[in-house]
Amino acid sequence: MDQSNLSLAQFTEFLELFPEIQHLELQGEGEPLINPDFFKMVDLANRRRIYISFITNGSFLHAYIQQILDSQIRSIRVSLETADPEKFQRIRGGSFAVVEAGIRQLLSERSRLGLSQPSVGFALTVLASTVDDVPDIYDLYQQLGMDGAIAIQSLNPMPQYAEVYDDQIASEYLETDQKQRLRGYMTSKVAQEIWFQKSPHHHFYDELFRPRPADIAKGKLASCPWLDSGINLDRHGRLTPCCMVKGESWSFGQLGEISREEILDSKAYLAAELARGVIPAPCRDCHIAQMIIADE
């Protein structure tokens, strides 16, 4: 993967192309906080009264606490797979102690200043080797006094992800019995307490996937929230339907080279395909798309 950052100029052009944006997630395959223009982007979004969230690996939280608290960021989630320091180091190559200390410092300073935002939670990817660490994540969340909820996902099976996994990562897909155990953890009493007691400063993904009347009526997602109301811009200026579709594999086109109308027409076409029970090529193996067409 090449090392590069989304430019401030591209970010500005993106906001101008979609002036109706209300919620914005700053994330990537790297660490958002190391983009030299990160807080300038936050400031631009703030001026447009956009709610801002981001996902971080947590390694640099301690270095940016004051800027984060001064920036009106609404919600932060720290990505991880486990709270076991040895497993964490093996999987990520970093220090779990540094991440934990950064979270503690951020929450402590937020409390000292009498602030309620950003909310702080976890973005948890569950692996075969860490599925039974989920209860420890719940314990850590509560011990730290976190309030931004825990988003849980398993390893992404979409082709653009699977094709770059090495043998070690590919062995981390959940087996049937592990999926059942994970469902048990996710429906446990403590999991429900964490979800229903979360901060009113909701994360981007909580807003994006907020149940709509049609979803409630069907008892599942009736259509793709990304295609209905979202868009993704990658660091190379490529526009994609969502953050899970990688621009090198498929995109609507390049920012500055494609019109807003062309983008919206392409989104509508993909949504129409899903509505008639067909998973479009860029959405292959997406669990959201599979859920939508199930029993259609």
mmCIF file of C-alpha atoms in Angstrom:
data_model
loop_
_atom_site.group_PDB
_atom_site.id
_atom_site.type_symbol
_atom_site.label_atom_id
_atom_site.label_comp_id
_atom_site.label_asym_id
_atom_site.label_seq_id
_atom_site.Cartn_x
_atom_site.Cartn_y
_atom_site.Cartn_z
ATOM 1 C CA MET A 1 0.000 0.000 0.000
ATOM 2 C CA ASP A 2 1.401 3.372 -0.988
ATOM 3 C CA GLN A 3 1.878 5.958 1.735
ATOM 4 C CA SER A 4 -0.132 9.075 0.952
ATOM 5 C CA ASN A 5 -2.683 11.460 2.419
ATOM 6 C CA LEU A 6 -5.871 13.053 1.208
ATOM 7 C CA SER A 7 -5.021 16.662 0.371
ATOM 8 C CA LEU A 8 -6.758 19.660 1.895
ATOM 9 C CA ALA A 9 -7.605 20.892 -1.613
ATOM 10 C CA GLN A 10 -9.376 17.634 -2.483
ATOM 11 C CA PHE A 11 -11.218 17.645 0.822
ATOM 12 C CA THR A 12 -12.419 21.212 0.191
ATOM 13 C CA GLU A 13 -13.560 20.328 -3.328
ATOM 14 C CA PHE A 14 -15.433 17.322 -1.952
ATOM 15 C CA LEU A 15 -17.340 19.451 0.580
ATOM 16 C CA GLU A 16 -18.229 21.912 -2.163
ATOM 17 C CA LEU A 17 -19.492 19.091 -4.394
ATOM 18 C CA PHE A 18 -21.760 17.769 -1.617
ATOM 19 C CA PRO A 19 -22.889 20.819 0.401
ATOM 20 C CA GLU A 20 -25.721 18.817 1.974
ATOM 21 C CA ILE A 21 -23.339 16.669 4.055
ATOM 22 C CA GLN A 22 -24.417 16.569 7.706
ATOM 23 C CA HIS A 23 -22.164 13.828 9.115
ATOM 24 C CA LEU A 24 -18.545 13.160 8.189
ATOM 25 C CA GLU A 25 -16.230 10.278 9.051
ATOM 26 C CA LEU A 26 -12.471 10.823 8.740
ATOM 27 C CA GLN A 27 -10.808 7.434 8.455
ATOM 28 C CA GLY A 28 -8.543 5.431 6.230
ATOM 29 C CA GLU A 29 -6.264 2.444 5.952
ATOM 30 C CA GLY A 30 -3.673 4.478 7.829
ATOM 31 C CA GLU A 31 -3.956 6.676 10.913
ATOM 32 C CA PRO A 32 -6.042 9.851 10.333
ATOM 33 C CA LEU A 33 -4.183 11.868 12.957
ATOM 34 C CA ILE A 34 -0.914 11.713 11.008
ATOM 35 C CA ASN A 35 -2.435 13.559 8.042
ATOM 36 C CA PRO A 36 -0.777 16.994 8.421
ATOM 37 C CA ASP A 37 -4.046 18.687 7.435
ATOM 38 C CA PHE A 38 -6.304 16.653 9.728
ATOM 39 C CA PHE A 39 -7.323 19.500 12.028
ATOM 40 C CA LYS A 40 -7.637 21.927 9.108
ATOM 41 C CA MET A 41 -10.139 19.492 7.594
ATOM 42 C CA VAL A 42 -11.984 19.337 10.901
ATOM 43 C CA ASP A 43 -12.099 23.140 11.003
ATOM 44 C CA LEU A 44 -13.492 23.330 7.459
ATOM 45 C CA ALA A 45 -16.205 20.827 8.330
ATOM 46 C CA ASN A 46 -17.023 22.670 11.553
ATOM 47 C CA ARG A 47 -17.573 25.888 9.621
ATOM 48 C CA ARG A 48 -20.196 24.035 7.596
ATOM 49 C CA ARG A 49 -21.850 22.747 10.790
ATOM 50 C CA ILE A 50 -20.999 19.148 9.921
ATOM 51 C CA TYR A 51 -20.820 16.560 12.713
ATOM 52 C CA ILE A 52 -17.374 14.954 12.652
ATOM 53 C CA SER A 53 -16.302 11.466 13.750
ATOM 54 C CA PHE A 54 -13.135 9.517 13.199
ATOM 55 C CA ILE A 55 -11.648 6.070 13.797
ATOM 56 C CA THR A 56 -8.091 5.885 15.123
ATOM 57 C CA ASN A 57 -5.683 3.134 16.073
ATOM 58 C CA GLY A 58 -5.153 5.087 19.295
ATOM 59 C CA SER A 59 -1.368 5.228 19.102
ATOM 60 C CA PHE A 60 -1.279 9.026 18.792
ATOM 61 C CA LEU A 61 -4.208 10.036 20.982
ATOM 62 C CA HIS A 62 -1.915 11.158 23.799
ATOM 63 C CA ALA A 63 -0.156 13.628 21.486
ATOM 64 C CA TYR A 64 -3.307 15.397 20.283
ATOM 65 C CA ILE A 65 -5.613 15.491 23.300
ATOM 66 C CA GLN A 66 -5.923 19.265 23.538
ATOM 67 C CA GLN A 67 -6.446 19.711 19.792
ATOM 68 C CA ILE A 68 -9.098 16.996 19.791
ATOM 69 C CA LEU A 69 -10.967 18.588 22.687
ATOM 70 C CA ASP A 70 -10.727 22.044 21.113
ATOM 71 C CA SER A 71 -11.972 20.853 17.728
ATOM 72 C CA GLN A 72 -15.647 20.024 18.405
ATOM 73 C CA ILE A 73 -15.193 16.478 17.118
ATOM 74 C CA ARG A 74 -18.378 14.610 17.974
ATOM 75 C CA SER A 75 -17.203 11.020 18.339
ATOM 76 C CA ILE A 76 -14.069 8.875 18.259
ATOM 77 C CA ARG A 77 -13.736 5.108 18.016
ATOM 78 C CA VAL A 78 -10.491 3.295 18.696
ATOM 79 C CA SER A 79 -9.910 0.285 16.450
ATOM 80 C CA LEU A 80 -8.630 -2.958 17.934
ATOM 81 C CA GLU A 81 -9.045 -6.732 17.872
ATOM 82 C CA THR A 82 -8.222 -7.619 21.462
ATOM 83 C CA ALA A 83 -7.410 -6.187 24.882
ATOM 84 C CA ASP A 84 -4.725 -8.819 25.461
ATOM 85 C CA PRO A 85 -1.357 -6.980 25.237
ATOM 86 C CA GLU A 86 0.535 -9.941 23.751
ATOM 87 C CA LYS A 87 -2.090 -10.651 21.097
ATOM 88 C CA PHE A 88 -2.375 -6.921 20.384
ATOM 89 C CA GLN A 89 1.363 -6.667 19.760
ATOM 90 C CA ARG A 90 1.334 -9.743 17.531
ATOM 91 C CA ILE A 91 -1.599 -8.510 15.455
ATOM 92 C CA ARG A 92 -0.784 -4.798 15.276
ATOM 93 C CA GLY A 93 2.860 -4.543 16.175
ATOM 94 C CA GLY A 94 2.162 -1.719 18.604
ATOM 95 C CA SER A 95 1.782 -1.158 22.320
ATOM 96 C CA PHE A 96 -1.599 -1.756 23.907
ATOM 97 C CA ALA A 97 -0.413 0.161 26.984
ATOM 98 C CA VAL A 98 0.099 3.305 24.874
ATOM 99 C CA VAL A 99 -3.398 3.028 23.405
ATOM 100 C CA GLU A 100 -5.025 2.438 26.787
ATOM 101 C CA ALA A 101 -3.116 5.340 28.348
ATOM 102 C CA GLY A 102 -4.189 7.643 25.509
ATOM 103 C CA ILE A 103 -7.848 6.780 26.052
ATOM 104 C CA ARG A 104 -7.528 7.346 29.802
ATOM 105 C CA GLN A 105 -5.822 10.710 29.305
ATOM 106 C CA LEU A 106 -8.398 11.877 26.765
ATOM 107 C CA LEU A 107 -11.347 10.942 28.964
ATOM 108 C CA SER A 108 -9.715 12.418 32.061
ATOM 109 C CA GLU A 109 -9.057 15.759 30.390
ATOM 110 C CA ARG A 110 -12.531 15.797 28.843
ATOM 111 C CA SER A 111 -13.984 15.319 32.319
ATOM 112 C CA ARG A 112 -11.718 17.961 33.869
ATOM 113 C CA LEU A 113 -12.913 20.506 31.318
ATOM 114 C CA GLY A 114 -16.555 19.591 31.883
ATOM 115 C CA LEU A 115 -17.048 18.471 28.286
ATOM 116 C CA SER A 116 -19.317 15.705 27.023
ATOM 117 C CA GLN A 117 -17.780 15.260 23.590
ATOM 118 C CA PRO A 118 -16.194 13.641 21.803
ATOM 119 C CA SER A 119 -17.785 10.390 22.856
ATOM 120 C CA VAL A 120 -15.150 7.648 22.899
ATOM 121 C CA GLY A 121 -15.796 4.019 21.980
ATOM 122 C CA PHE A 122 -14.260 1.026 20.257
ATOM 123 C CA ALA A 123 -14.339 -0.241 16.666
ATOM 124 C CA LEU A 124 -13.750 -3.949 17.222
ATOM 125 C CA THR A 125 -12.748 -6.404 14.499
ATOM 126 C CA VAL A 126 -13.283 -9.936 15.794
ATOM 127 C CA LEU A 127 -10.859 -12.607 14.586
ATOM 128 C CA ALA A 128 -10.933 -16.365 15.071
ATOM 129 C CA SER A 129 -8.073 -16.000 17.546
ATOM 130 C CA THR A 130 -9.765 -13.172 19.484
ATOM 131 C CA VAL A 131 -13.465 -14.059 19.482
ATOM 132 C CA ASP A 132 -13.385 -15.086 23.124
ATOM 133 C CA ASP A 133 -11.666 -11.828 24.088
ATOM 134 C CA VAL A 134 -14.899 -9.886 23.466
ATOM 135 C CA PRO A 135 -16.010 -9.987 27.142
ATOM 136 C CA ASP A 136 -12.637 -8.492 28.107
ATOM 137 C CA ILE A 137 -13.283 -5.632 25.673
ATOM 138 C CA TYR A 138 -16.605 -4.991 27.398
ATOM 139 C CA ASP A 139 -14.848 -4.972 30.778
ATOM 140 C CA LEU A 140 -12.168 -2.561 29.555
ATOM 141 C CA TYR A 141 -14.776 -0.236 28.042
ATOM 142 C CA GLN A 142 -16.573 0.015 31.372
ATOM 143 C CA GLN A 143 -13.393 0.280 33.452
ATOM 144 C CA LEU A 144 -12.202 3.215 31.342
ATOM 145 C CA GLY A 145 -15.564 4.986 31.567
ATOM 146 C CA MET A 146 -16.021 5.037 27.805
ATOM 147 C CA ASP A 147 -19.338 6.144 26.322
ATOM 148 C CA GLY A 148 -19.148 5.927 22.522
ATOM 149 C CA ALA A 149 -20.404 2.322 22.224
ATOM 150 C CA ILE A 150 -18.644 -0.614 20.576
ATOM 151 C CA ALA A 151 -19.014 -1.268 16.856
ATOM 152 C CA ILE A 152 -18.305 -4.928 16.103
ATOM 153 C CA GLN A 153 -17.397 -6.531 12.791
ATOM 154 C CA SER A 154 -15.628 -9.667 11.620
ATOM 155 C CA LEU A 155 -12.915 -9.904 8.974
ATOM 156 C CA ASN A 156 -14.143 -8.423 5.689
ATOM 157 C CA PRO A 157 -14.608 -11.120 2.997
ATOM 158 C CA MET A 158 -15.050 -8.730 0.045
ATOM 159 C CA PRO A 159 -12.641 -9.546 -2.840
ATOM 160 C CA GLN A 160 -10.659 -6.304 -2.598
ATOM 161 C CA TYR A 161 -9.824 -7.223 0.999
ATOM 162 C CA ALA A 162 -9.457 -10.996 0.674
ATOM 163 C CA GLU A 163 -7.002 -10.740 -2.217
ATOM 164 C CA VAL A 164 -4.450 -8.905 -0.055
ATOM 165 C CA TYR A 165 -4.750 -11.072 3.066
ATOM 166 C CA ASP A 166 -1.750 -13.276 3.749
ATOM 167 C CA ASP A 167 -2.237 -16.857 4.958
ATOM 168 C CA GLN A 168 -2.136 -15.809 8.609
ATOM 169 C CA ILE A 169 -4.897 -13.218 8.243
ATOM 170 C CA ALA A 170 -6.941 -15.475 5.956
ATOM 171 C CA SER A 171 -6.977 -18.073 8.733
ATOM 172 C CA GLU A 172 -8.782 -15.596 11.007
ATOM 173 C CA TYR A 173 -12.248 -15.878 9.420
ATOM 174 C CA LEU A 174 -14.806 -17.053 11.957
ATOM 175 C CA GLU A 175 -16.081 -20.626 11.843
ATOM 176 C CA THR A 176 -19.770 -21.376 12.444
ATOM 177 C CA ASP A 177 -19.347 -22.137 16.145
ATOM 178 C CA GLN A 178 -17.305 -18.964 16.635
ATOM 179 C CA LYS A 179 -20.004 -16.903 14.932
ATOM 180 C CA GLN A 180 -22.528 -18.384 17.342
ATOM 181 C CA ARG A 181 -20.365 -17.472 20.328
ATOM 182 C CA LEU A 182 -19.942 -13.949 18.995
ATOM 183 C CA ARG A 183 -23.717 -13.582 18.631
ATOM 184 C CA GLY A 184 -24.028 -14.626 22.251
ATOM 185 C CA TYR A 185 -21.538 -11.988 23.358
ATOM 186 C CA MET A 186 -23.274 -9.329 21.241
ATOM 187 C CA THR A 187 -26.694 -10.053 22.737
ATOM 188 C CA SER A 188 -25.487 -10.362 26.332
ATOM 189 C CA LYS A 189 -26.770 -8.133 29.111
ATOM 190 C CA VAL A 190 -23.553 -6.136 29.306
ATOM 191 C CA ALA A 191 -23.533 -5.567 25.540
ATOM 192 C CA GLN A 192 -27.070 -4.200 25.705
ATOM 193 C CA GLU A 193 -26.156 -1.942 28.632
ATOM 194 C CA ILE A 194 -23.211 -0.520 26.709
ATOM 195 C CA TRP A 195 -25.369 0.178 23.662
ATOM 196 C CA PHE A 196 -28.365 1.727 25.396
ATOM 197 C CA GLN A 197 -26.268 3.817 27.795
ATOM 198 C CA LYS A 198 -24.103 5.334 25.057
ATOM 199 C CA SER A 199 -23.552 9.066 24.707
ATOM 200 C CA PRO A 200 -26.036 11.180 22.704
ATOM 201 C CA HIS A 201 -23.010 12.312 20.680
ATOM 202 C CA HIS A 202 -23.437 9.514 18.166
ATOM 203 C CA HIS A 203 -20.741 8.241 15.860
ATOM 204 C CA PHE A 204 -21.063 8.605 12.078
ATOM 205 C CA TYR A 205 -21.886 4.923 11.606
ATOM 206 C CA ASP A 206 -24.601 4.991 14.261
ATOM 207 C CA GLU A 207 -26.246 7.823 12.335
ATOM 208 C CA LEU A 208 -25.763 6.179 8.945
ATOM 209 C CA PHE A 209 -27.329 2.912 10.106
ATOM 210 C CA ARG A 210 -30.025 4.442 12.293
ATOM 211 C CA PRO A 211 -33.148 2.300 11.639
ATOM 212 C CA ARG A 212 -35.518 3.911 9.146
ATOM 213 C CA PRO A 213 -39.280 3.260 8.950
ATOM 214 C CA ALA A 214 -38.803 0.876 6.012
ATOM 215 C CA ASP A 215 -36.100 -1.032 7.922
ATOM 216 C CA ILE A 216 -38.329 -1.367 10.974
ATOM 217 C CA ALA A 217 -41.246 -2.565 8.857
ATOM 218 C CA LYS A 218 -39.096 -5.256 7.203
ATOM 219 C CA GLY A 219 -37.163 -6.172 10.318
ATOM 220 C CA LYS A 220 -33.887 -5.693 8.416
ATOM 221 C CA LEU A 221 -32.193 -3.168 6.138
ATOM 222 C CA ALA A 222 -34.612 -2.357 3.341
ATOM 223 C CA SER A 223 -31.958 -0.627 1.240
ATOM 224 C CA CYS A 224 -28.295 0.321 1.503
ATOM 225 C CA PRO A 225 -27.792 3.397 3.719
ATOM 226 C CA TRP A 226 -24.560 4.192 1.893
ATOM 227 C CA LEU A 227 -26.259 4.252 -1.501
ATOM 228 C CA ASP A 228 -29.219 6.173 -0.112
ATOM 229 C CA SER A 229 -27.330 8.909 1.702
ATOM 230 C CA GLY A 230 -23.559 8.351 1.747
ATOM 231 C CA ILE A 231 -20.450 8.682 -0.402
ATOM 232 C CA ASN A 232 -16.770 7.866 0.129
ATOM 233 C CA LEU A 233 -13.688 9.778 -1.011
ATOM 234 C CA ASP A 234 -10.330 8.013 -0.813
ATOM 235 C CA ARG A 235 -6.915 9.610 -0.425
ATOM 236 C CA HIS A 236 -6.315 9.539 -4.188
ATOM 237 C CA GLY A 237 -9.484 11.517 -4.901
ATOM 238 C CA ARG A 238 -11.491 8.517 -6.095
ATOM 239 C CA LEU A 239 -15.195 8.470 -5.255
ATOM 240 C CA THR A 240 -16.709 5.133 -4.257
ATOM 241 C CA PRO A 241 -20.124 3.977 -2.996
ATOM 242 C CA CYS A 242 -18.809 3.321 0.523
ATOM 243 C CA CYS A 243 -15.660 2.882 2.587
ATOM 244 C CA MET A 244 -15.630 -0.867 1.893
ATOM 245 C CA VAL A 245 -15.311 -0.465 -1.882
ATOM 246 C CA LYS A 246 -11.667 0.283 -2.655
ATOM 247 C CA GLY A 247 -11.021 2.851 -5.370
ATOM 248 C CA GLU A 248 -8.298 0.779 -7.008
ATOM 249 C CA SER A 249 -10.898 -1.942 -7.658
ATOM 250 C CA TRP A 250 -13.973 0.145 -8.546
ATOM 251 C CA SER A 251 -14.994 3.792 -8.403
ATOM 252 C CA PHE A 252 -17.547 6.228 -9.763
ATOM 253 C CA GLY A 253 -14.642 8.311 -11.024
ATOM 254 C CA GLN A 254 -12.097 10.890 -9.999
ATOM 255 C CA LEU A 255 -12.991 14.006 -8.035
ATOM 256 C CA GLY A 256 -12.903 16.917 -10.472
ATOM 257 C CA GLU A 257 -13.401 14.655 -13.490
ATOM 258 C CA ILE A 258 -16.948 13.455 -12.854
ATOM 259 C CA SER A 259 -20.065 15.515 -12.244
ATOM 260 C CA ARG A 260 -22.313 15.330 -9.225
ATOM 261 C CA GLU A 261 -25.170 14.221 -11.489
ATOM 262 C CA GLU A 262 -23.131 11.327 -12.886
ATOM 263 C CA ILE A 263 -22.272 10.181 -9.369
ATOM 264 C CA LEU A 264 -25.887 10.340 -8.196
ATOM 265 C CA ASP A 265 -27.076 8.495 -11.317
ATOM 266 C CA SER A 266 -24.527 5.729 -10.711
ATOM 267 C CA LYS A 267 -25.559 5.447 -7.065
ATOM 268 C CA ALA A 268 -29.210 5.205 -8.092
ATOM 269 C CA TYR A 269 -28.367 2.418 -10.563
ATOM 270 C CA LEU A 270 -26.572 0.368 -7.895
ATOM 271 C CA ALA A 271 -29.473 0.894 -5.480
ATOM 272 C CA ALA A 272 -31.960 -0.201 -8.152
ATOM 273 C CA GLU A 273 -29.958 -3.379 -8.775
ATOM 274 C CA LEU A 274 -30.135 -4.239 -5.075
ATOM 275 C CA ALA A 275 -33.848 -3.453 -5.027
ATOM 276 C CA ARG A 276 -34.454 -6.082 -7.714
ATOM 277 C CA GLY A 277 -32.386 -8.668 -5.840
ATOM 278 C CA VAL A 278 -29.103 -8.394 -7.723
ATOM 279 C CA ILE A 279 -25.803 -7.659 -5.964
ATOM 280 C CA PRO A 280 -23.778 -5.253 -8.158
ATOM 281 C CA ALA A 281 -20.137 -6.071 -8.904
ATOM 282 C CA PRO A 282 -18.597 -3.555 -6.455
ATOM 283 C CA CYS A 283 -20.823 -4.911 -3.669
ATOM 284 C CA ARG A 284 -19.876 -8.565 -4.098
ATOM 285 C CA ASP A 285 -19.667 -10.427 -0.755
ATOM 286 C CA CYS A 286 -20.848 -7.356 1.165
ATOM 287 C CA HIS A 287 -22.915 -8.503 4.157
ATOM 288 C CA ILE A 288 -25.129 -5.409 3.866
ATOM 289 C CA ALA A 289 -25.996 -6.219 0.256
ATOM 290 C CA GLN A 290 -26.580 -9.865 1.163
ATOM 291 C CA MET A 291 -28.928 -8.853 3.965
ATOM 292 C CA ILE A 292 -30.923 -6.578 1.663
ATOM 293 C CA ILE A 293 -31.535 -9.171 -1.052
ATOM 294 C CA ALA A 294 -32.195 -12.055 1.359
ATOM 295 C CA ASP A 295 -35.638 -13.564 0.735
ATOM 296 C CA GLU A 296 -36.285 -11.130 -2.090
#
